[in-house]
Each structure stands twice: as C-alpha cells, then as structure tokens.
Amino acid sequence: MKHRTFFWFFLPTGLAMLLFIALPIVSVVTQSLFTPHEAVLVKVETCTPFSCTEETTIDQNATAAIRQDEPLGRFVGLDIYLDRGHLAIAEVAEAWNTRASFGDFLSKLNNLPFYRAIAFTVAFTFIVTPLVILMGLAIALAVNTVHARLKGVVIFFSLLPFVITPLIGALVLFWMIDSRGIIGNLLQWMAGDPSLSLKASTGLMWISLMIYGVWHAAPFAFVIFYAGLQTLPMDQIEAAQIDGASRMQRLRYVIVPHLMPLVTFVALIQLMDNFRVFEPIVGFNASAHATSLSWAIFNDLGGETQQLSSAAATSVITIIGVAILLSPVLVRTWRDYKGKV
Amino acid sequence: MTTRANKLPVGLRIASTIFVIAWLLMAAFPFIWTFWGSFKVELDFFSITDWTNAITGTRTQQTHGSPFTGAGYHGAWVEEGFMRNVINTFIVCFFVVCTSLTFGTLGGYALSRSGFRYTFWLLIAALIFRAMPPITLVAGYMLPFFEWNLWGILPTTIIVLVAINQPFTLWMLHSFFQNIPKELDESAKVDGCTQFQAFRHVIIPVMWPGVITTGLFSFLLAYNDFAVTSMLLSEDNRTMVPQIAAFLGTTYTEGNIMFAVAAVVSATAPLFVLVMFFQRQIVSGLTAGAVKG
C-alpha cells in the first residue's frame, strides 16, 4: 500500500487518537506544572477624620481577570508532585528520620493519601492477576470435562460477571455482603458474631475488593484458556500417557506449557486492567479503607472544588506506573519484531 | 477430548462437576438474587431481623399487600426519570459503535495491508494508549472543554469514547483483516480497482463477522464506562451508570436505595440479552485477541 493511500485510510482513527489521547497527555503534563492563581489582594486605606486604617481585601475583578487571561494558572514546576497530596517528600523524609522502626515508618507512610493509594493499587494488581489466571485455568479444566451439551449454558452464565458494567457488578456484590445482605448475614452466622461488618474492617474490605476483582475477570481467563484447551496436541498427551505420566504430570508438562502464550496474554491484559482499579471502590463505598490511583484522580476531579492540577499530577504518576508495568512486554515485542525483520 | 474425559476417575469427575456448579452459582446467583430482591421493599432486601424475608417478602406483604412490588421501578423510572438516562445511554452507544467501526475498519485495514515499518510503531502506540487508564486523560480534557464550552454535552462524550476505544478496535480489526487473504484485494487491484474500490467492493462484503464482534466490544466499552461519562456529562445528560452512582450519592433514605437496585436491574437487562444472542461472537472476539498475542 502506498504511503499516500495509507495516510488517507488511517487519517480518521489517527486524528481521533492524536486529538483525544496524545494531546490530552500533553495537556495533563502541562496542567500538573501549574496551579490556580491566588486571589489578588489589594490594600485599601480608609480614613476617618480621626485615624486611618489599612485593610487587605480580595480584588474580585482583578482575580477574575487574571484567571480569565491565564486559565492554566501560575507555573510552579514540580511543586505539586512533591506536596503532601502526592510524593510528600518532606513528610516521607521526616517519617524516615523520626522512625522508631521500619514498621513504624511504613505505618506513617500509610497515613499519606498518595502512598495509601499506591499500596492498594499495587497489592490489588499483583494479587488479583495470578488469582484470575489460576481460577480461569481451574474453571476451564473443569468445564472441559462436563458434558458437551452443558457447555453452552456454562459459558453463558460464566460470561455474565465479565460483561457486566464494573460499577453495577460491584454494587450487586456489595449489597449482598452488606451486614444486612445475604452473604453478610451468612458470614455473621458462621463467625458467630452478629456485629461483624465487612465495611468496618480494612483487611476484610481489601479481601472483598479482591474477590470482586477475581469474580469479574475470571470468566475472561476461562474463555481464553478453554479455547486453548480445544487445540491441545492429542498425540503429545497420548505419548506422555504411554510414557507413564500421571494426570498431574500431563497437566504440568504438556497442558500448561501449551497454554503458556495464552497465560502471558491474560497476564498482560489483567495487569493493565487491574492497575486501573476504580469502580469497585466507588461501588463498595470503600474509600475509607482502600483508595487507588484512579480513585484519587476521580476524587480530585469531582467534588466542590475541582483540583485539576492535583488530578493531573496523579495522572502523570499513574501513566509512569503503567509504562513501568508495560516495559517488559514492549521490550519483548521490539525484540520479536527485530527478529522478524 | 471425549475419550480422555471418559477415562476420568469417578472421584475427579465428581469433584470437577461440583466445582463447575459452584462456579456457576458464584457467577449467576448475585444477579438472580438482585433481580428477585428488586421487587421487595428495602426492609426485606436488607433485612435486619431475618434474611429469609428477602425471599418471602414479609415486609413487602405488609406494606403493599403482595410479596412483590414494583415500587422500586416506579421510583426509578417515573419519579427519577431514569428513562432519560436510558435514552442517553443508547444514543451514546449507537454513535460510539458506528463511529468506532467506521474509523477502525479503515485504519485496521490500512495497518494490515501496509508492510512499512511505521505500522509496527502505530500498533505499539495503540497498545500503550490501550494500557492507560481513561481517567488519567480526563484531567487533560477538563480545562479545554470548559474553555470552549464543550463540557457536559453528549457529542463530546461520544467522540472521547470513540478515541479511547480506537486502540482496542484497531488491534482487533487489524488481526481480523490479516486473516482475510491479501490476494483478494490484490487481484481486484490488478483488475483496475483503486485501493479504496478494492476495500469497498471486495473487503467490506467479507468483513462482517469481524466487524460485528468488534462492534460488540465497542458497545460494551461505551455502555460500561463510568470514569469518562461521570466526569464529562452534565446532570441533565447523564447516562445510566453515572445516574446509578448519583442515586447512591443521595442519602440512603428508605426507598431510595431500592431505586438504585431497580435501576441496576434495568441496566443489566440489555447486557443479559446481548450475551444471550451474541455469546458466540463475544467468545470468538476474546480468543481472537489472544491467539494473535
């Protein structure tokens, strides 16, 4: 295909991505270096026949004018990245210098909103992803043994948690684990503690969020592994069987290696998706116990005063996090590509 | 496969059947439960005294004279005007799917037919864009959209969702087009077609399975989005998902929470129908991406 033809074919999609993905990234980076103008203060001297008093007031017109002229605000460099709401360099240094122990330092770190968000985001990403893969593999292996007629029904119901709107899925589960809901009741009965509430405990909340994560994504892994199981090399399995490999050994040495490329694929997609964990925190109303980077951005943008600069700084840090997460894949793809050319 | 399955020891067979049933319960029960509960009053669905009330509807019987009530639905659809949000959702979804597919088929086709080095870089850029959480971009939209008075209206949200959708659409259609033999449009070009004519008359007629599958995923993305729609739409233009979040924001007064439950069930129904009719396409779409890796 000629360059010219390619250009015209690619123009609409390229333009859409340029205008609404690439430029906003630039805009986010710029925004994160600016902060809104402070109010313009004027000193007014009011004199009475007896004395003069000087008052400082906000010049509303001048403030509005400067905010109108330069909507970006004033340039502050990396200040926003380093302030208490983000990397909190000063607070971290202080916590480190005054630490009683390493654990004490960590608990102080955990009081800073940004580190709390990072802790949950990273924990969620790296706990849920392997669990999704294991759960998906287990379901795929089990479904593979059920009667062929049932498979359609099984796949239909399995797809539901995956296609459901994340916020709605989270709400549906949240209403069930509510202390007045059915699972909440069951847990109270099992623990023998009628005051047990998942909403009151950070640990239980984290576990619930992660269970939601596995519930939501396991069908995706299942469908992909199940498709992979349909292309199993039967001759290899029979050969392994003749050589006396047990069921476990066949799974370990024939089936799993066959599925390995799919595992990599699922892991990649899941790392990307779990890193943006957001809806379940809103749905579970869990922000007192767990926050994520995406939630922090959302929280800054919503609310009474929109803190655009703060949201932008968190966004940039999140994008850097995604880049770190993705870098092994990119390097590998690049090597494969160079190998092919 | 059947030969091996037949040889499964009984114990393992039972264990795996139980596991499948347990998984099905996990997957389906929350939806059935919520559907059932949406016809109850709050004191039944969130029962303090006895959880079986949610099944039998004791309090609902006392309040409304029957174990089922449509009060939640009445509240959501009539009192809160949920219909408007439903219409908004379908407007957004319709235009997002159409525009995404138009842009995506052109771009994906070009990527699959051009052998130059930049196609690789474009696909990698798309992969990176796909990896970025959409909410990180929202901070970048806010200021320009406010400045140019574009904030809060449906067309802005539609085009933003289309753009966010493009990386995924491109990857998917790219892999579908690669499976369509190049000889097909090459021969059309030999017969004197331009590239676009070849695309129009030869490729479009055979590309529908891939386009339908990709369209389904575009629809799901637009339908399920919360981050973008809740930030970029004004209160009057809200789609279903941000509206449900807004129901929750209002205090948990009696009755109000049941509006949210009814709205949630209403918003789930289209997805249920979608899976019922397009199960095969969804499965093939998921696996098509995986096979390409």
XYZ file of C-alpha atoms in Angstrom:
634
model
C 0.000 0.000 0.000
C 1.336 3.416 -0.928
C 2.156 5.928 1.807
C -0.466 8.281 0.433
C -3.282 5.746 0.442
C -2.248 4.577 3.882
C -2.370 8.140 5.126
C -5.941 8.698 3.967
C -7.148 5.375 5.319
C -5.506 5.960 8.676
C -6.403 9.639 8.974
C -9.727 9.412 10.895
C -8.514 6.986 13.533
C -5.106 8.657 13.750
C -6.691 12.060 14.198
C -9.056 10.778 16.888
C -6.201 9.243 18.850
C -3.984 12.271 18.364
C -6.611 14.786 19.474
C -8.164 12.856 22.319
C -5.349 10.680 23.639
C -1.963 12.138 22.678
C -2.817 15.814 23.150
C -4.614 15.274 26.468
C -1.449 13.601 27.735
C 0.461 16.764 26.850
C -2.299 18.796 28.432
C -2.180 16.678 31.603
C 1.583 17.062 31.903
C 1.337 20.832 31.418
C -1.536 21.134 33.831
C 0.421 19.310 36.509
C 3.088 22.029 36.454
C 0.635 24.864 37.096
C -1.571 25.762 39.990
C -4.547 28.153 40.105
C -3.780 31.814 40.688
C -4.004 33.033 44.186
C -6.552 35.713 44.815
C -5.286 39.207 44.065
C -5.073 41.144 47.292
C -5.339 44.908 47.485
C -4.616 47.116 50.390
C -7.191 49.786 50.897
C -6.680 52.664 53.249
C -9.832 54.019 54.707
C -9.514 57.221 56.582
C -11.922 58.658 59.035
C -11.394 62.117 60.437
C -9.657 60.564 63.411
C -7.462 57.810 62.057
C -6.565 55.802 59.028
C -6.932 52.005 58.877
C -5.451 49.778 56.290
C -7.404 46.722 55.155
C -6.475 43.906 52.880
C -9.280 42.700 50.656
C -9.599 40.427 47.689
C -9.865 42.305 44.449
C -12.576 40.180 42.852
C -12.334 41.799 39.439
C -8.572 41.534 39.178
C -8.679 37.920 40.375
C -11.334 37.026 37.830
C -9.415 38.868 35.119
C -6.132 37.092 35.729
C -7.898 33.728 35.986
C -9.639 34.523 32.716
C -6.430 35.567 30.969
C -4.365 32.632 32.091
C -6.741 29.743 32.800
C -3.797 27.408 33.356
C -2.718 29.262 36.467
C 0.789 30.080 37.578
C 3.821 27.942 36.939
C 5.041 26.055 39.998
C 7.345 23.445 38.478
C 7.366 20.141 40.284
C 5.884 21.554 43.491
C 2.608 19.709 43.074
C 4.382 16.391 42.645
C 6.289 16.937 45.855
C 3.443 18.280 48.017
C 1.649 16.402 50.761
C -1.053 15.052 48.473
C 1.438 13.348 46.167
C 5.004 12.215 46.729
C 5.128 14.150 50.015
C 8.931 14.331 50.059
C 9.110 16.407 53.244
C 6.725 14.145 55.153
C 8.470 10.985 53.979
C 11.865 12.358 54.965
C 10.527 13.309 58.355
C 8.901 9.931 58.878
C 12.187 8.257 57.955
C 14.266 10.428 60.260
C 11.980 10.060 63.252
C 11.159 6.382 62.711
C 11.124 4.085 65.716
C 11.293 1.025 63.492
C 10.789 0.161 59.856
C 7.203 -0.857 60.570
C 6.604 2.492 62.190
C 7.917 4.193 59.060
C 5.565 2.136 56.897
C 2.574 2.950 59.046
C 3.439 6.654 58.841
C 3.744 6.277 55.080
C 0.319 4.688 55.082
C -1.162 7.869 56.513
C -0.184 9.791 53.402
C -3.021 9.603 50.868
C -0.811 9.019 47.855
C 1.114 6.104 49.367
C -2.107 4.562 50.603
C -3.447 4.665 47.052
C -0.249 3.182 45.611
C -0.184 0.421 48.223
C -3.694 -0.725 47.400
C -3.283 -0.368 43.631
C -0.097 -2.435 43.591
C -1.436 -5.039 46.026
C -4.644 -5.372 44.018
C -2.775 -5.696 40.717
C -0.317 -8.315 41.891
C -2.703 -10.407 43.981
C -5.715 -10.415 41.678
C -3.822 -11.112 38.438
C -2.345 -14.507 39.479
C -5.612 -15.493 41.161
C -7.545 -14.713 37.979
C -5.192 -16.900 35.966
C -5.436 -19.810 38.425
C -9.200 -19.513 38.741
C -9.649 -19.243 34.963
C -7.468 -22.290 34.402
C -9.341 -24.301 37.028
C -12.727 -23.420 35.531
C -11.513 -24.186 32.012
C -10.164 -27.605 33.039
C -13.345 -28.425 34.948
C -15.711 -27.261 32.199
C -13.698 -29.273 29.695
C -14.794 -32.445 31.485
C -18.532 -31.728 31.690
C -20.972 -32.987 29.112
C -20.742 -31.209 25.749
C -24.432 -30.192 25.821
C -23.975 -28.288 29.062
C -21.040 -26.255 27.830
C -23.159 -23.598 26.120
C -25.131 -22.961 29.302
C -21.985 -22.899 31.399
C -20.313 -20.391 29.092
C -23.440 -18.213 29.029
C -23.558 -17.856 32.804
C -19.791 -17.549 33.068
C -19.748 -14.560 30.741
C -22.168 -12.560 32.898
C -19.715 -11.299 35.545
C -17.332 -10.305 32.768
C -19.669 -8.287 30.541
C -21.459 -6.632 33.433
C -20.748 -2.945 33.984
C -17.998 -2.897 36.648
C -19.832 -0.402 38.830
C -23.043 -2.441 38.652
C -21.213 -5.708 39.313
C -19.561 -4.156 42.337
C -22.892 -2.841 43.626
C -24.603 -6.195 43.202
C -21.901 -7.898 45.261
C -21.747 -5.054 47.753
C -25.465 -5.288 48.521
C -25.032 -8.987 49.189
C -22.097 -8.580 51.565
C -23.756 -5.691 53.373
C -24.235 -6.655 57.007
C -27.972 -6.836 56.241
C -27.475 -8.682 52.965
C -27.464 -12.424 52.434
C -23.710 -13.071 52.415
C -23.134 -10.598 55.214
C -25.721 -12.489 57.253
C -24.125 -15.805 56.407
C -20.700 -14.562 57.499
C -22.113 -13.254 60.758
C -23.719 -16.601 61.383
C -20.544 -18.505 60.545
C -18.350 -16.276 62.663
C -20.937 -16.292 65.445
C -20.593 -12.538 65.689
C -23.780 -10.610 64.905
C -21.923 -7.289 64.770
C -19.466 -8.418 62.101
C -19.415 -5.955 59.232
C -17.133 -6.017 56.236
C -17.450 -2.277 55.965
C -15.775 -1.726 59.312
C -12.533 -3.538 58.719
C -9.766 -2.528 56.325
C -8.488 -6.068 55.908
C -11.913 -7.520 55.135
C -12.627 -4.678 52.738
C -9.415 -5.358 50.837
C -10.317 -9.035 50.627
C -13.831 -8.229 49.387
C -12.477 -5.908 46.709
C -10.050 -8.559 45.557
C -12.765 -11.204 45.482
C -14.756 -8.842 43.310
C -11.704 -8.458 41.047
C -11.340 -12.217 40.623
C -15.085 -12.695 40.130
C -15.154 -10.037 37.435
C -12.108 -11.157 35.445
C -12.008 -14.949 35.892
C -14.501 -15.510 33.014
C -12.135 -13.708 30.655
C -9.247 -16.019 31.576
C -11.585 -19.005 31.490
C -12.823 -18.341 27.941
C -9.307 -17.895 26.620
C -7.883 -20.977 28.348
C -10.909 -23.002 27.330
C -10.305 -22.077 23.689
C -6.667 -23.062 24.159
C -7.680 -26.450 25.586
C -9.595 -27.204 22.371
C -6.340 -27.110 20.425
C -4.394 -29.443 22.745
C -1.911 -31.645 20.908
C -3.564 -35.032 21.489
C -0.593 -37.008 20.190
C 1.679 -35.432 22.783
C -0.757 -36.212 25.565
C -1.059 -39.808 24.422
C 2.708 -40.075 24.160
C 3.060 -38.752 27.695
C 0.413 -41.215 28.833
C 2.251 -44.135 27.230
C 5.441 -42.985 28.922
C 3.580 -43.337 32.197
C 2.941 -39.692 33.032
C 0.277 -39.285 35.687
C -2.655 -36.885 35.220
C -0.873 -34.248 37.277
C 2.324 -34.659 35.293
C 0.463 -34.372 31.995
C -1.108 -31.161 33.234
C 2.225 -29.845 34.446
C 4.410 -30.808 31.489
C 2.095 -30.872 28.464
C -1.067 -28.841 29.018
C 0.338 -25.868 30.907
C 3.288 -25.317 28.501
C 0.817 -25.489 25.623
C -1.256 -22.738 27.261
C 1.743 -20.613 28.232
C 1.409 -17.980 25.458
C -2.225 -17.522 26.491
C -1.188 -17.146 30.128
C 1.178 -14.361 29.101
C -1.601 -12.671 27.162
C -4.084 -12.884 30.033
C -1.448 -11.658 32.475
C -0.672 -8.649 30.287
C -4.314 -7.625 29.874
C -5.051 -8.225 33.545
C -2.067 -6.205 34.750
C -3.268 -3.278 32.645
C -6.875 -3.605 33.771
C -6.234 -4.240 37.443
C -3.859 -1.313 37.695
C -6.769 0.975 36.851
C -8.976 -0.481 39.611
C -11.568 2.149 40.361
C -15.227 1.228 40.021
C -15.292 -1.357 42.835
C -14.002 1.259 45.273
C -16.891 3.530 44.340
C -19.374 0.651 44.309
C -18.200 -0.775 47.641
C -18.074 2.729 49.102
C -14.654 1.640 50.331
C -12.640 4.831 50.127
C -12.169 4.916 53.892
C -10.246 1.632 53.709
C -8.830 1.419 50.224
C -8.081 4.001 47.583
C -6.392 3.579 44.238
C -4.572 5.948 41.919
C -7.559 6.119 39.572
C -9.856 6.782 42.501
C -7.576 9.596 43.692
C -7.810 11.280 40.278
C -11.587 10.843 40.250
C -11.835 12.273 43.741
C -9.781 15.339 42.804
C -11.835 15.976 39.682
C -15.217 15.570 41.326
C -16.360 17.355 44.411
C -16.962 21.007 45.069
C -13.612 22.427 44.040
C -12.064 20.729 41.078
C -8.408 20.218 41.789
C -7.267 19.891 38.217
C -3.571 20.307 38.957
C -3.583 17.726 41.686
C -5.504 15.285 39.466
C -3.105 15.957 36.607
C -0.055 15.225 38.767
C -1.565 11.929 39.942
C -2.412 11.118 36.327
C 1.164 11.636 35.217
C 2.445 9.413 38.003
C -0.145 6.774 37.058
C 0.940 6.891 33.416
C 4.544 6.403 34.514
C 3.411 3.425 36.584
C 1.658 1.924 33.559
C 4.782 2.450 31.486
C 6.915 0.600 34.051
C 4.364 -2.207 34.144
C 4.291 -2.472 30.374
C 8.010 -2.100 29.687
C 8.931 -5.827 29.743
C 6.227 -6.521 27.164
C 7.319 -3.649 24.967
C 10.943 -4.758 25.078
C 9.950 -8.297 24.166
C 7.696 -7.163 21.316
C 10.511 -4.997 19.990
C 12.944 -7.960 20.056
C 10.434 -10.208 18.298
C 9.889 -7.545 15.696
C 13.593 -7.024 15.103
C 13.967 -10.789 14.818
C 11.299 -10.895 12.126
C 12.637 -8.030 10.011
C -11.403 -34.992 24.182
C -14.310 -37.282 24.967
C -12.093 -40.356 25.021
C -9.974 -38.844 27.728
C -12.932 -37.454 29.600
C -14.477 -40.910 29.678
C -11.409 -42.238 31.374
C -11.564 -39.724 34.201
C -11.703 -41.449 37.560
C -15.090 -41.096 39.227
C -13.751 -39.073 42.137
C -12.159 -36.476 39.908
C -15.231 -36.345 37.748
C -17.481 -35.612 40.701
C -15.038 -33.056 42.040
C -14.880 -31.173 38.772
C -18.662 -31.252 38.346
C -19.077 -29.820 41.832
C -16.531 -27.145 41.005
C -18.372 -26.176 37.817
C -21.662 -25.963 39.708
C -20.039 -23.875 42.439
C -18.628 -21.507 39.839
C -21.993 -21.217 38.098
C -23.573 -20.306 41.418
C -20.901 -17.686 42.010
C -21.373 -16.249 38.540
C -25.148 -16.265 38.304
C -26.509 -16.161 41.841
C -25.766 -12.468 42.559
C -27.807 -11.473 39.517
C -30.728 -13.745 40.326
C -30.703 -12.566 43.922
C -30.680 -8.899 42.992
C -33.406 -9.410 40.384
C -35.607 -11.137 42.970
C -34.801 -8.544 45.613
C -35.594 -5.614 43.339
C -39.307 -6.437 43.736
C -39.125 -6.104 47.508
C -39.059 -3.200 49.923
C -35.773 -2.162 51.481
C -36.522 -3.795 54.824
C -36.817 -7.133 53.056
C -33.867 -6.881 50.705
C -31.691 -5.564 53.518
C -33.274 -7.469 56.327
C -32.033 -6.912 59.849
C -34.312 -9.408 61.521
C -34.351 -12.444 59.286
C -32.635 -12.988 55.955
C -35.419 -15.233 54.663
C -37.584 -12.116 54.475
C -35.770 -11.280 51.278
C -37.132 -14.483 49.763
C -40.626 -14.490 51.181
C -41.154 -10.740 51.197
C -42.817 -10.481 54.611
C -42.442 -6.722 54.938
C -43.377 -6.194 51.309
C -46.578 -8.135 52.025
C -47.307 -5.847 54.970
C -46.621 -2.631 53.065
C -48.016 -3.368 49.635
C -50.347 -6.323 50.207
C -48.409 -8.647 47.949
C -44.956 -10.243 48.201
C -43.863 -8.424 45.067
C -43.871 -4.718 44.415
C -42.814 -2.565 41.524
C -42.264 0.394 43.834
C -38.513 0.485 43.181
C -39.059 0.533 39.436
C -41.810 3.111 39.735
C -39.474 5.273 41.804
C -36.573 4.976 39.424
C -38.388 5.216 36.122
C -41.257 7.576 36.936
C -40.159 9.686 39.905
C -36.483 9.990 38.996
C -36.906 9.955 35.228
C -34.492 7.098 34.586
C -35.906 6.867 31.061
C -33.932 9.952 30.073
C -30.707 8.277 31.168
C -31.595 5.115 29.279
C -32.166 7.134 26.106
C -28.875 8.964 26.622
C -27.053 5.672 27.052
C -28.436 4.297 23.830
C -27.653 7.491 21.902
C -24.077 7.369 23.189
C -23.690 3.659 22.479
C -25.157 3.876 18.985
C -22.915 6.696 17.830
C -19.831 5.328 19.569
C -20.245 1.947 17.891
C -20.902 3.402 14.419
C -18.063 5.915 14.517
C -15.580 3.489 16.103
C -16.279 0.893 13.471
C -16.008 3.332 10.567
C -12.689 4.726 11.790
C -11.480 1.340 12.956
C -12.171 -0.611 9.765
C -10.402 1.996 7.617
C -7.413 2.198 9.963
C -7.242 -1.522 10.721
C -7.440 -2.374 7.032
C -4.640 0.060 6.209
C -2.453 -1.354 9.009
C -2.986 -4.919 7.811
C -2.159 -4.128 4.178
C 0.837 -1.852 4.574
C 4.201 -3.503 5.121
C 6.102 -0.406 6.144
C 7.898 -0.047 9.423
C 5.639 2.687 10.786
C 2.677 0.279 11.000
C 4.549 -1.522 13.778
C 5.104 1.707 15.672
C 1.485 2.743 15.222
C 0.347 -0.575 16.670
C 2.747 -0.211 19.599
C 1.481 3.319 20.234
C -2.051 1.931 20.202
C -1.027 -0.727 22.737
C 0.387 1.939 25.048
C -2.767 4.020 24.678
C -4.840 0.935 25.455
C -2.895 0.443 28.668
C -3.548 3.926 30.014
C -6.459 4.229 32.427
C -9.035 6.503 30.710
C -9.439 8.533 33.874
C -5.860 9.805 33.558
C -6.869 11.548 30.330
C -9.948 13.147 31.843
C -7.870 15.674 33.780
C -6.497 16.777 30.435
C -9.932 17.223 28.863
C -11.480 19.326 31.590
C -9.799 22.663 31.056
C -10.030 22.838 27.223
C -13.606 21.582 27.278
C -14.615 24.211 29.815
C -12.812 26.921 27.863
C -14.507 26.019 24.596
C -17.880 25.267 26.171
C -17.799 21.651 25.075
C -18.219 20.195 28.539
C -21.372 18.351 29.561
C -22.882 17.513 26.177
C -23.325 14.112 24.568
C -21.311 14.658 21.325
C -18.150 15.452 23.299
C -18.505 12.300 25.344
C -19.177 10.283 22.207
C -16.043 11.421 20.431
C -13.932 10.933 23.580
C -15.246 7.392 23.984
C -14.585 6.720 20.298
C -10.983 7.849 20.684
C -10.433 5.819 23.866
C -11.948 2.875 22.034
C -9.771 3.183 18.932
C -6.608 1.391 20.150
C -8.543 -1.739 21.032
C -10.673 -1.579 17.859
C -7.584 -1.160 15.715
C -5.824 -4.165 17.231
C -8.854 -6.350 16.889
C -9.761 -5.382 13.324
C -6.108 -5.499 12.315
C -5.965 -9.151 13.312
C -9.275 -9.886 11.562
C -8.108 -8.250 8.338
C -4.863 -10.173 8.432
C -6.885 -13.350 8.221
C -8.536 -12.145 5.014
C -6.154 -13.203 2.230
C -4.280 -10.332 0.636
C -4.728 -11.958 -2.782
C -8.386 -10.953 -2.647
C -7.826 -7.222 -2.903
C -4.556 -7.605 -4.824
C -6.470 -9.270 -7.640
C -9.122 -6.567 -7.551
C -6.373 -4.002 -7.929
C -4.920 -5.919 -10.853
C -8.361 -5.695 -12.438
C -8.105 -1.922 -12.200
C -9.697 -1.042 -8.849
C -8.165 1.662 -6.712
C -7.292 0.677 -3.143
C -10.497 2.214 -1.882
C -12.613 0.470 -4.516
C -10.962 -2.810 -3.611
C -11.807 -2.147 0.020
C -15.348 -1.085 -0.826
C -16.295 -3.905 -3.185
C -14.144 -6.822 -2.110
C -13.279 -6.462 1.558
C -16.454 -4.946 3.020
C -18.667 -7.850 1.877
C -16.472 -10.419 3.651
C -15.537 -8.494 6.779
C -18.858 -8.572 8.659
C -18.113 -11.304 11.211
C -15.082 -9.410 12.475
C -16.870 -6.083 12.429
C -19.840 -7.406 14.384
C -17.574 -8.873 17.048
C -15.561 -5.671 17.345
C -18.787 -3.678 17.439
C -19.983 -5.735 20.397
C -16.876 -4.860 22.361
C -17.171 -1.176 21.425
C -20.740 -1.283 22.658
C -19.677 -2.872 25.948
C -16.982 -0.252 26.452
C -19.379 2.628 25.859
C -22.159 1.043 27.883
C -19.957 0.124 30.832
C -17.922 3.290 31.075
C -18.146 5.164 34.338
C -14.971 7.228 34.600
C -15.453 9.303 31.449
C -19.228 9.640 31.403
C -19.472 10.652 35.051
C -16.863 13.384 34.623
C -17.777 14.747 31.195
C -21.578 14.798 31.283
C -23.705 17.418 32.974
C -26.501 16.298 35.249
C -29.169 16.537 32.535
C -27.210 14.493 30.048
C -26.138 11.663 32.337
C -26.137 8.127 31.044
C -27.329 5.198 33.132
C -24.157 4.288 35.002
C -23.339 7.748 36.407
C -27.019 8.145 37.243
C -26.935 4.973 39.318
C -23.870 6.317 41.105
C -25.832 9.510 41.744
C -28.723 7.500 43.250
C -26.195 6.142 45.725
C -24.839 9.570 46.486
C -28.210 10.747 47.696
C -28.695 9.613 51.252
C -29.695 6.078 51.968
C -33.227 7.066 52.878
C -35.823 4.346 52.787
C -36.978 3.604 49.308
C -34.163 5.467 47.640
C -31.775 2.548 47.796
C -34.414 0.395 46.145
C -34.492 2.912 43.260
C -30.834 2.125 42.747
C -31.479 -1.628 42.936
C -34.253 -1.332 40.348
C -32.073 0.845 38.123
C -29.230 -1.668 38.389
C -31.509 -4.499 37.316
C -32.832 -2.383 34.432
C -29.300 -1.612 33.273
C -28.290 -5.279 33.475
C -31.139 -6.498 31.289
C -29.719 -5.288 27.928
C -26.363 -6.911 28.727
C -28.155 -10.157 29.548
C -29.915 -10.101 26.175
C -26.654 -9.224 24.446
C -24.851 -12.241 25.895
C -27.797 -14.453 25.049
C -27.747 -13.548 21.349
C -24.076 -12.878 20.761
C -22.372 -15.383 23.065
C -20.519 -16.976 20.148
C -19.217 -13.642 18.849
C -18.076 -12.496 22.286
C -16.168 -15.731 22.826
C -14.590 -15.567 19.384
C -13.639 -11.937 19.922
C -11.935 -12.685 23.219
C -9.991 -15.587 21.777
C -9.090 -13.792 18.529
C -7.117 -11.269 20.519
C -5.372 -13.999 22.474
C -4.308 -16.073 19.500
C -2.610 -13.086 17.949
C -0.918 -12.422 21.291
